[in-house]
Short mmCIF file of C-alpha atoms in Angstrom, two decimals:
data_model
loop_
_atom_site.label_atom_id
_atom_site.label_comp_id
_atom_site.label_asym_id
_atom_site.label_seq_id
_atom_site.Cartn_x
_atom_site.Cartn_y
_atom_site.Cartn_z
CA MET D 1 106.67 114.87 223.52
CA GLN D 2 106.96 116.83 225.84
CA LEU D 3 105.29 120.58 226.04
CA LEU D 4 108.70 122.48 227.28
CA VAL D 5 111.29 121.93 227.10
CA ARG D 6 113.60 121.81 229.63
CA ASP D 7 116.45 124.18 228.49
CA LYS D 8 117.20 126.88 230.39
CA LYS D 9 119.65 128.17 227.52
CA PHE D 10 117.31 127.72 224.83
CA TYR D 11 114.49 130.15 227.11
CA LYS D 12 117.29 132.42 227.97
CA THR D 13 117.70 133.33 224.20
CA LEU D 14 113.86 133.46 223.71
CA VAL D 15 114.06 135.99 226.16
CA ALA D 16 116.73 137.71 224.36
CA PHE D 17 114.90 137.74 221.00
CA ALA D 18 111.31 137.79 222.18
CA LEU D 19 111.10 140.56 224.84
CA PRO D 20 112.89 143.63 222.36
CA ILE D 21 110.62 142.45 219.65
CA SER D 22 108.00 142.45 222.61
CA LEU D 23 109.04 146.01 223.74
CA GLN D 24 108.38 147.56 220.87
CA SER D 25 105.47 146.15 219.84
CA LEU D 26 103.68 147.46 223.39
CA ILE D 27 105.35 150.95 222.01
CA THR D 28 103.60 150.91 219.16
CA VAL D 29 100.81 150.38 220.69
CA GLY D 30 101.22 153.27 222.69
CA VAL D 31 101.83 155.92 219.84
CA ASN D 32 98.49 154.20 217.92
CA MET D 33 96.77 154.18 222.12
CA ALA D 34 97.99 158.38 222.72
CA ASP D 35 96.77 159.08 218.50
CA ASN D 36 93.47 157.67 219.01
CA VAL D 37 93.07 159.13 222.82
CA MET D 38 93.51 162.53 221.14
CA LEU D 39 92.15 162.76 218.18
CA GLY D 40 89.27 161.06 220.28
CA GLN D 41 89.49 164.44 221.94
CA LEU D 42 88.69 166.11 218.33
CA GLY D 43 85.17 163.44 217.82
CA GLU D 44 84.56 160.12 217.02
CA GLY D 45 83.97 161.16 212.71
CA ASP D 46 88.76 162.65 213.19
CA MET D 47 88.86 159.24 214.75
CA SER D 48 87.44 157.53 212.77
CA ALA D 49 88.70 159.50 209.37
CA ALA D 50 92.53 159.24 210.61
CA THR D 51 91.48 154.57 211.59
CA LEU D 52 89.99 153.82 208.21
CA ALA D 53 91.99 155.92 206.35
CA ASN D 54 95.26 153.50 208.54
CA ASN D 55 93.48 150.02 207.51
CA PHE D 56 94.85 151.22 203.92
CA ILE D 57 98.00 152.38 204.70
CA THR D 58 98.81 148.81 207.33
CA ILE D 59 97.42 147.19 203.76
CA TYR D 60 100.87 148.24 203.01
CA GLN D 61 102.63 147.40 206.16
CA ILE D 62 101.74 143.51 206.30
CA MET D 63 102.85 143.46 203.12
CA CYS D 64 105.89 144.93 204.63
CA MET D 65 105.78 142.42 207.50
CA GLY D 66 105.45 139.34 205.17
CA LEU D 67 108.65 140.79 202.10
CA GLY D 68 110.94 141.31 205.74
CA MET D 69 109.29 137.50 207.36
CA GLY D 70 109.92 135.89 204.59
CA ALA D 71 113.49 137.46 203.96
CA SER D 72 114.05 136.86 207.24
CA VAL D 73 113.17 133.00 207.25
CA LEU D 74 116.21 132.66 204.93
CA VAL D 75 118.40 134.91 206.92
CA SER D 76 117.29 133.16 210.00
CA ARG D 77 118.74 129.99 208.50
CA PHE D 78 122.38 131.85 206.36
CA PHE D 79 123.44 132.89 209.79
CA GLY D 80 123.06 128.89 210.94
CA MET D 81 124.84 128.78 208.81
CA LYS D 82 127.15 130.53 208.94
CA ASP D 83 126.79 132.19 204.72
CA LYS D 84 127.11 136.40 204.87
CA SER D 85 126.61 135.77 201.21
CA GLY D 86 123.31 134.55 201.49
CA MET D 87 122.58 136.44 204.13
CA LYS D 88 123.00 139.76 201.90
CA LYS D 89 121.83 138.68 198.23
CA ALA D 90 118.32 136.94 200.39
CA VAL D 91 118.95 141.41 202.05
CA ASN D 92 119.45 142.90 198.39
CA ILE D 93 115.82 141.42 196.84
CA MET D 94 114.25 142.21 199.63
CA PHE D 95 114.49 145.65 199.49
CA ARG D 96 114.13 146.03 195.84
CA LEU D 97 110.63 143.96 196.06
CA GLU D 98 110.32 146.81 198.63
CA PHE D 99 111.02 149.66 196.41
CA ILE D 100 108.45 148.92 194.24
CA ILE D 101 106.05 147.94 196.63
CA ALA D 102 106.24 151.35 197.72
CA SER D 103 106.04 152.87 194.37
CA LEU D 104 102.88 151.28 193.84
CA PHE D 105 101.49 152.02 197.30
CA ALA D 106 102.74 155.81 197.26
CA LEU D 107 101.43 156.43 193.06
CA SER D 108 97.04 155.57 194.56
CA THR D 109 97.48 157.08 197.57
CA ALA D 110 98.51 160.19 195.44
CA LEU D 111 96.50 159.59 192.62
CA PHE D 112 92.78 158.14 194.69
CA PRO D 113 92.44 159.41 197.77
CA ARG D 114 88.98 159.90 198.34
CA THR D 115 88.44 156.83 196.88
CA ILE D 116 90.76 154.85 199.35
CA MET D 117 88.32 156.50 201.85
CA GLY D 118 85.26 155.54 200.22
CA MET D 119 85.84 151.32 200.71
CA TYR D 120 85.50 152.07 203.61
CA VAL D 121 83.03 155.06 204.91
CA LYS D 122 80.04 156.97 202.63
CA ASP D 123 80.59 159.97 205.06
CA ALA D 124 81.81 163.20 203.23
CA SER D 125 82.96 164.69 205.52
CA VAL D 126 84.87 161.37 206.85
CA ILE D 127 86.04 160.41 203.53
CA ALA D 128 87.46 164.43 203.15
CA ALA D 129 89.25 164.46 206.36
CA GLY D 130 91.37 160.75 205.75
CA ALA D 131 91.79 161.85 202.22
CA ALA D 132 93.85 164.64 204.40
CA TYR D 133 95.80 162.26 206.34
CA LEU D 134 96.51 159.30 203.47
CA LEU D 135 97.69 162.61 201.24
CA VAL D 136 100.79 163.39 203.79
CA SER D 137 101.67 159.92 205.14
CA ILE D 138 102.83 159.56 201.53
CA PRO D 139 106.57 159.40 201.66
CA CYS D 140 105.71 157.24 205.29
CA TYR D 141 105.23 153.96 202.07
CA TYR D 142 108.78 154.47 201.49
CA LEU D 143 110.56 155.83 204.77
CA ASN D 144 107.96 153.36 207.70
CA GLY D 145 108.40 150.02 204.45
CA PHE D 146 112.26 149.88 204.05
CA ALA D 147 112.53 150.22 208.76
CA LEU D 148 110.80 147.65 208.92
CA THR D 149 111.93 144.89 206.63
CA THR D 150 115.49 145.90 207.48
CA SER D 151 114.01 145.72 211.27
CA LEU D 152 112.74 141.86 210.55
CA VAL D 153 116.40 141.16 209.50
CA LEU D 154 117.49 141.78 212.20
CA ARG D 155 115.62 141.27 214.99
CA SER D 156 116.43 136.76 213.14
CA VAL D 157 120.42 137.24 213.67
CA GLY D 158 119.99 138.52 216.74
CA LYS D 159 119.93 142.76 217.18
CA ALA D 160 116.79 143.63 218.40
CA ASN D 161 118.03 145.41 220.45
CA VAL D 162 118.48 148.02 217.05
CA PRO D 163 114.88 148.04 216.17
CA LEU D 164 113.30 148.56 220.33
CA ILE D 165 115.63 151.46 220.00
CA SER D 166 114.63 153.60 216.84
CA SER D 167 110.97 152.50 218.26
CA ILE D 168 112.16 154.50 221.23
CA PHE D 169 113.35 157.99 220.17
CA SER D 170 110.10 157.40 217.62
CA PHE D 171 107.68 156.77 219.54
CA PHE D 172 108.87 160.33 221.91
CA VAL D 173 109.15 162.30 218.03
CA ASN D 174 105.50 161.12 217.35
CA ILE D 175 103.42 160.99 220.67
CA PHE D 176 104.74 165.02 220.95
CA PHE D 177 104.56 166.42 217.15
CA ASN D 178 101.13 165.08 217.29
CA TRP D 179 100.65 167.20 220.41
CA LEU D 180 102.40 170.34 218.41
CA PHE D 181 99.64 170.12 215.87
CA ILE D 182 96.13 168.43 216.36
CA PHE D 183 95.82 170.67 219.49
CA GLY D 184 97.84 173.37 217.36
CA ASN D 185 99.80 173.71 221.15
CA LEU D 186 103.29 176.33 220.56
CA GLY D 187 101.92 178.07 217.68
CA ALA D 188 101.92 175.45 215.25
CA PRO D 189 98.96 175.62 212.98
CA ARG D 190 96.08 173.65 214.34
CA LEU D 191 95.53 170.22 212.48
CA GLY D 192 93.48 168.06 213.89
CA VAL D 193 93.56 165.12 212.26
CA THR D 194 96.42 166.09 209.28
CA GLY D 195 98.22 167.14 212.52
CA ALA D 196 98.54 163.20 213.11
CA ALA D 197 100.42 162.58 210.10
CA LEU D 198 102.02 165.50 209.89
CA GLY D 199 103.81 164.06 213.43
CA THR D 200 103.29 160.16 212.08
CA LEU D 201 105.55 161.37 208.98
CA ILE D 202 108.04 163.06 211.48
CA ALA D 203 108.52 160.01 213.65
CA ARG D 204 109.09 157.78 210.98
CA ILE D 205 112.08 159.78 209.39
CA VAL D 206 113.80 158.81 212.90
CA GLU D 207 113.12 155.08 212.27
CA PHE D 208 114.74 155.43 208.85
CA VAL D 209 118.02 156.97 210.22
CA ILE D 210 118.28 155.08 212.97
CA THR D 211 117.60 151.52 211.40
CA MET D 212 119.14 151.86 207.82
CA GLY D 213 122.14 153.38 209.23
CA PHE D 214 123.04 150.60 211.56
CA LEU D 215 122.44 147.79 209.30
CA LEU D 216 124.76 149.86 206.86
CA PHE D 217 127.18 151.37 208.54
CA VAL D 218 127.21 148.91 211.63
CA ASP D 219 125.98 145.95 211.59
CA THR D 220 128.60 143.82 211.01
CA ASN D 221 125.86 139.67 211.35
CA ILE D 222 124.81 140.51 208.09
CA SER D 223 127.29 142.81 206.85
CA LEU D 224 125.38 144.97 204.06
CA ARG D 225 127.36 147.78 203.20
CA PHE D 226 126.45 150.65 200.04
CA LYS D 227 128.18 148.56 197.63
CA ASP D 228 126.08 145.40 198.22
CA LEU D 229 123.76 146.54 198.02
CA PHE D 230 124.40 146.29 193.40
CA MET D 231 125.23 143.50 193.91
CA LYS D 232 123.65 139.86 191.51
CA VAL D 233 121.72 137.46 193.23
CA SER D 234 120.28 135.83 190.74
CA ASP D 235 121.82 132.20 192.61
CA LEU D 236 118.67 132.75 195.35
CA ILE D 237 115.77 134.58 193.25
CA GLY D 238 114.29 130.34 192.96
CA ASP D 239 114.86 129.66 197.11
CA TYR D 240 113.65 133.14 197.52
CA ILE D 241 110.37 133.14 195.00
CA ARG D 242 109.54 129.69 197.48
CA ILE D 243 109.84 130.31 200.58
CA SER D 244 109.31 134.07 200.89
CA VAL D 245 106.88 134.45 197.68
CA PRO D 246 104.44 132.52 199.44
CA VAL D 247 104.65 134.68 203.33
CA LEU D 248 104.55 137.92 201.11
CA VAL D 249 101.44 136.64 199.79
CA SER D 250 99.99 134.97 202.56
CA ASP D 251 100.38 138.22 204.53
CA THR D 252 98.97 140.89 201.68
CA LEU D 253 96.38 138.76 201.04
CA LEU D 254 95.47 138.30 205.09
CA GLY D 255 95.91 142.23 204.50
CA LEU D 256 93.06 142.53 201.97
CA GLY D 257 91.24 140.27 204.15
CA ASN D 258 92.03 143.28 207.05
CA THR D 259 90.54 146.40 204.90
CA ALA D 260 87.66 143.48 203.14
CA VAL D 261 86.84 143.56 207.00
CA ALA D 262 87.39 147.20 207.82
CA ILE D 263 84.65 147.79 204.47
CA ILE D 264 82.01 145.22 206.79
CA MET D 265 82.30 147.60 209.39
CA GLY D 266 82.27 150.51 208.05
CA HIS D 267 78.70 150.29 206.22
CA ILE D 268 78.11 148.64 209.26
CA GLY D 269 78.46 152.41 210.07
CA THR D 270 80.76 154.47 212.02
CA THR D 271 79.50 153.38 215.31
CA PHE D 272 81.35 149.97 214.48
CA VAL D 273 84.09 151.83 213.82
CA ALA D 274 84.40 153.85 216.71
CA ALA D 275 83.43 151.03 219.38
CA ASN D 276 86.79 148.77 216.99
CA ALA D 277 89.20 151.61 216.68
CA ILE D 278 88.79 150.70 220.44
CA THR D 279 89.44 146.84 220.81
CA MET D 280 91.55 147.11 218.86
CA VAL D 281 94.46 149.16 220.03
CA THR D 282 93.16 146.68 223.25
CA TYR D 283 93.96 144.16 220.98
CA SER D 284 97.42 145.22 220.53
CA LEU D 285 97.91 145.90 223.83
CA ALA D 286 97.86 142.32 224.41
CA THR D 287 99.67 140.80 222.75
CA VAL D 288 102.38 142.63 222.42
CA VAL D 289 103.90 139.42 223.91
CA ILE D 290 102.48 136.90 221.66
CA GLN D 291 103.91 139.33 218.63
CA GLY D 292 107.36 139.12 220.53
CA ILE D 293 107.78 135.22 220.78
CA SER D 294 105.99 134.84 216.55
CA GLN D 295 108.51 136.76 215.76
CA ALA D 296 111.96 134.66 218.41
CA SER D 297 110.30 131.54 216.87
CA CYS D 298 110.39 131.84 213.43
CA ALA D 299 114.41 133.21 213.64
CA ILE D 300 115.37 130.48 216.72
CA THR D 301 113.59 128.24 214.43
CA GLY D 302 115.97 128.73 211.89
CA ILE D 303 118.77 129.23 213.07
CA THR D 304 118.31 125.92 215.01
CA LEU D 305 117.69 124.36 211.17
CA GLY D 306 120.03 126.17 209.86
CA GLU D 307 123.13 124.23 212.02
CA GLY D 308 120.82 120.48 211.39
CA ASP D 309 119.10 119.60 214.54
CA ILE D 310 115.26 118.83 213.25
CA GLU D 311 114.52 116.72 216.28
CA LYS D 312 115.84 120.23 218.09
CA ALA D 313 113.36 122.38 215.68
CA GLN D 314 110.28 119.73 216.83
CA LYS D 315 110.72 119.29 220.71
CA GLN D 316 111.33 123.79 220.42
CA GLY D 317 107.88 123.86 217.83
CA VAL D 318 105.66 122.11 220.82
CA THR D 319 107.04 124.38 223.24
CA PHE D 320 106.41 127.61 221.23
CA ALA D 321 102.67 126.26 220.45
CA THR D 322 102.71 124.93 224.31
CA LEU D 323 103.56 128.92 224.83
CA GLY D 324 100.90 129.80 222.74
CA PHE D 325 98.03 128.69 224.50
CA LEU D 326 99.57 129.29 227.86
CA ILE D 327 99.63 133.73 226.82
CA GLY D 328 96.43 133.59 225.14
CA GLY D 329 94.88 132.63 227.65
CA ILE D 330 97.04 135.56 230.02
CA GLY D 331 95.85 137.61 227.06
CA CYS D 332 92.25 136.98 227.51
CA GLY D 333 91.87 137.69 231.07
CA ILE D 334 94.00 141.14 230.85
CA ILE D 335 90.81 142.34 227.86
CA TYR D 336 88.38 141.28 229.59
CA PHE D 337 88.76 142.82 232.93
CA LEU D 338 90.41 146.19 231.74
CA ARG D 339 88.56 146.16 229.07
CA GLY D 340 85.94 148.93 231.26
CA PRO D 341 89.02 151.49 232.02
CA ILE D 342 90.36 151.71 228.60
CA ILE D 343 86.81 152.20 226.95
CA SER D 344 86.63 155.79 229.69
CA CYS D 345 89.49 157.44 228.64
CA TYR D 346 87.49 157.50 224.94
CA LYS D 347 84.98 160.76 224.62
CA ILE D 348 82.15 159.03 222.46
CA GLU D 349 78.40 157.72 222.78
CA GLU D 350 76.78 155.80 224.64
CA GLU D 351 75.58 153.07 221.71
CA THR D 352 79.91 153.11 221.04
CA VAL D 353 80.21 152.41 224.46
CA SER D 354 77.90 149.85 224.40
CA LEU D 355 78.96 148.25 221.53
CA ALA D 356 82.71 148.38 222.58
CA TYR D 357 82.09 146.24 225.63
CA ASP D 358 80.71 143.30 223.23
CA LEU D 359 83.62 143.61 220.54
CA MET D 360 86.23 143.10 223.33
CA VAL D 361 84.12 139.87 225.00
CA ALA D 362 85.16 138.50 221.84
CA LEU D 363 88.33 139.68 221.34
CA ALA D 364 89.10 138.16 225.32
CA ILE D 365 87.48 134.49 223.65
CA VAL D 366 89.70 135.27 220.55
CA ILE D 367 92.54 135.90 221.61
CA TRP D 368 92.86 132.13 222.94
CA PHE D 369 92.86 131.16 220.42
CA GLN D 370 95.04 132.86 218.16
CA ALA D 371 97.61 133.51 220.53
CA ALA D 372 98.16 129.44 219.40
CA ASN D 373 97.79 130.56 216.03
CA SER D 374 100.27 132.80 215.48
CA ILE D 375 102.69 132.17 217.41
CA LEU D 376 103.01 128.61 214.71
CA THR D 377 102.21 130.25 211.27
CA LYS D 378 104.09 133.82 211.86
CA GLY D 379 107.04 131.73 213.68
CA THR D 380 108.16 127.66 214.21
CA LEU D 381 105.89 126.13 210.63
CA ARG D 382 107.29 130.43 208.93
CA GLY D 383 110.54 129.38 210.59
CA GLY D 384 110.80 126.14 209.17
CA GLY D 385 109.84 127.02 205.37
CA ASP D 386 106.19 125.38 205.64
CA THR D 387 105.37 128.96 203.87
CA LYS D 388 103.03 127.09 200.86
CA PHE D 389 101.18 125.61 202.92
CA LEU D 390 100.71 127.83 204.94
CA MET D 391 99.85 130.74 202.52
CA VAL D 392 96.71 128.50 200.74
CA PHE D 393 95.27 128.38 204.60
CA ASP D 394 95.43 131.69 204.80
CA ILE D 395 93.21 132.28 202.01
CA LEU D 396 90.51 129.65 202.39
CA PHE D 397 90.01 130.97 205.79
CA LEU D 398 89.32 133.97 205.54
CA TRP D 399 87.94 134.76 202.42
CA VAL D 400 85.81 131.49 202.34
CA VAL D 401 85.09 131.30 205.73
CA SER D 402 84.55 134.50 207.96
CA ILE D 403 84.19 137.42 205.34
CA PRO D 404 82.04 135.51 203.58
CA LEU D 405 80.49 134.50 206.64
CA GLY D 406 80.89 138.33 208.50
CA ILE D 407 79.27 139.66 205.46
CA LEU D 408 76.04 137.88 206.10
CA THR D 409 75.61 138.00 210.34
CA GLY D 410 76.61 141.95 209.76
CA LEU D 411 74.90 143.91 206.87
CA VAL D 412 72.34 140.68 205.98
CA TRP D 413 71.20 139.50 209.26
CA HIS D 414 72.14 142.31 211.26
CA TRP D 415 73.82 140.28 213.87
CA SER D 416 74.97 141.83 217.17
CA GLY D 417 78.14 143.06 217.41
CA PHE D 418 79.76 140.12 219.74
CA TRP D 419 78.53 137.90 216.71
CA VAL D 420 79.34 139.41 214.20
CA TYR D 421 82.87 139.75 215.49
CA MET D 422 83.80 135.95 216.37
CA MET D 423 82.37 134.94 212.69
CA LEU D 424 84.73 138.03 211.30
CA LYS D 425 87.80 135.55 213.39
CA LEU D 426 86.42 132.12 212.99
CA ASP D 427 89.45 131.56 211.04
CA GLN D 428 92.43 132.66 213.73
CA PHE D 429 90.12 129.18 215.12
CA LEU D 430 90.57 126.95 212.10
CA LYS D 431 94.19 127.93 211.89
CA CYS D 432 95.06 126.86 215.23
CA PHE D 433 93.57 123.03 214.76
CA VAL D 434 95.09 122.92 211.37
CA CYS D 435 98.48 123.98 212.17
CA LEU D 436 98.81 121.77 215.66
CA ILE D 437 98.34 118.57 212.99
CA ARG D 438 100.76 119.98 211.08
CA LEU D 439 103.03 121.30 213.83
CA LYS D 440 103.05 117.22 215.04
CA SER D 441 103.16 115.58 212.05
CA GLY D 442 107.20 116.43 211.12
CA LYS D 443 106.24 117.89 207.14
CA TRP D 444 106.96 121.51 208.03
CA ILE D 445 110.66 121.47 208.30
CA LYS D 446 111.94 122.67 204.21
CA LYS D 447 115.07 122.29 203.09
CA ILE D 448 117.27 125.46 201.60
CA LYS D 449 119.62 125.92 199.49
CA VAL D 450 123.11 126.64 200.49
CA SER D 451 124.83 130.26 198.33
CA ASN D 452 127.16 128.64 196.93
CA ASN D 453 124.54 126.43 195.09
CA THR D 454 125.30 122.52 196.52
CA GLU D 455 122.11 121.49 197.98
CA SER D 456 122.01 120.93 202.05
CA GLU D 457 119.19 119.56 204.55
CA ARG D 458 120.12 122.16 206.69
#
């Protein structure tokens, strides 16, 4: 089979889907980098507090991503079938589950902010600053959750420009209010870490209004309106559970796994946390294209299968995997050659600088394989409905291999930062090879019923 399809229309469609998503990811990285650099001027303690607090918030965001991506698998397939009723029902189920999850996180954060921070670090000053950050961020669970899941389903029907526009507006809002409240500029109170949380909250409000406003009042691809939010969805629950819930479970366990990784790093020491915070921003910068192609491949695969062309979907899957390895190599080079200039932007101790260099070299190696892995697991195979298979291997490799090895190498054997990081990311190598075998088998393409309960191969 050809490694790359020879169809100009395919690549034009890919760019049309992936470019806005990649640009939005780049904007998000820019915000995170600006936050880290601003807080880094106040010291490693403040930067670590915000980073660790965001690790908990990231669990929620990953659950939202799982919820949204799971719904997107169905929405893109129904979009290919031209089944608007199915799309509306999938989005409604997503919204109802999103409200429940947001409420659980809001309640736990309101009641136990210090306990949450205490899972990550022992330093009392970092715990206090991080707890304040979490309390201000509580409304963001609802605002960001609905905006994020809505963005994902809009992307699956070719409306990726709307989330991009909302991100552009929220980017400038976030940067301005962070500058205002972190440092106390223009007569505003100097709030430090709490100011960063407040700036993010204001940006989330802007993002929510634009994204939800478009879906409920402007969009014609899904055509969901406020009155449709109360429609019956019982006939789609079976397919939703079969396709979407494994994505939610998989991504949630991934989020918990990332938290476990953060806990391991936190117990290694504040120096490791600070060095990893810099590394993660660099990682995000290098993977914006990967994220764009991953989500684009999920949507394109779903639409192609919705149209009934299984052979075409298989050929496109091979092309996506090939692009993953090519882009991963580019990402590897970006991280390796830009690690020096990026680290120099931070006001950190010499020990932290040395560790950050080690972690970035490890990350450069990991990303080469993670690129292909992400495009397959979060894109092609997921778009084909093979979510249960992906869930099993996400759990197996992360929780049985990477995390135990991370604990042993980081907390028991005290290996160097380079090897600790490599062990914590070993699942990325393993999943890459397993997913390539799965892609070749063709077993990743699953059936979905249309909303009128008639079975369709599509």
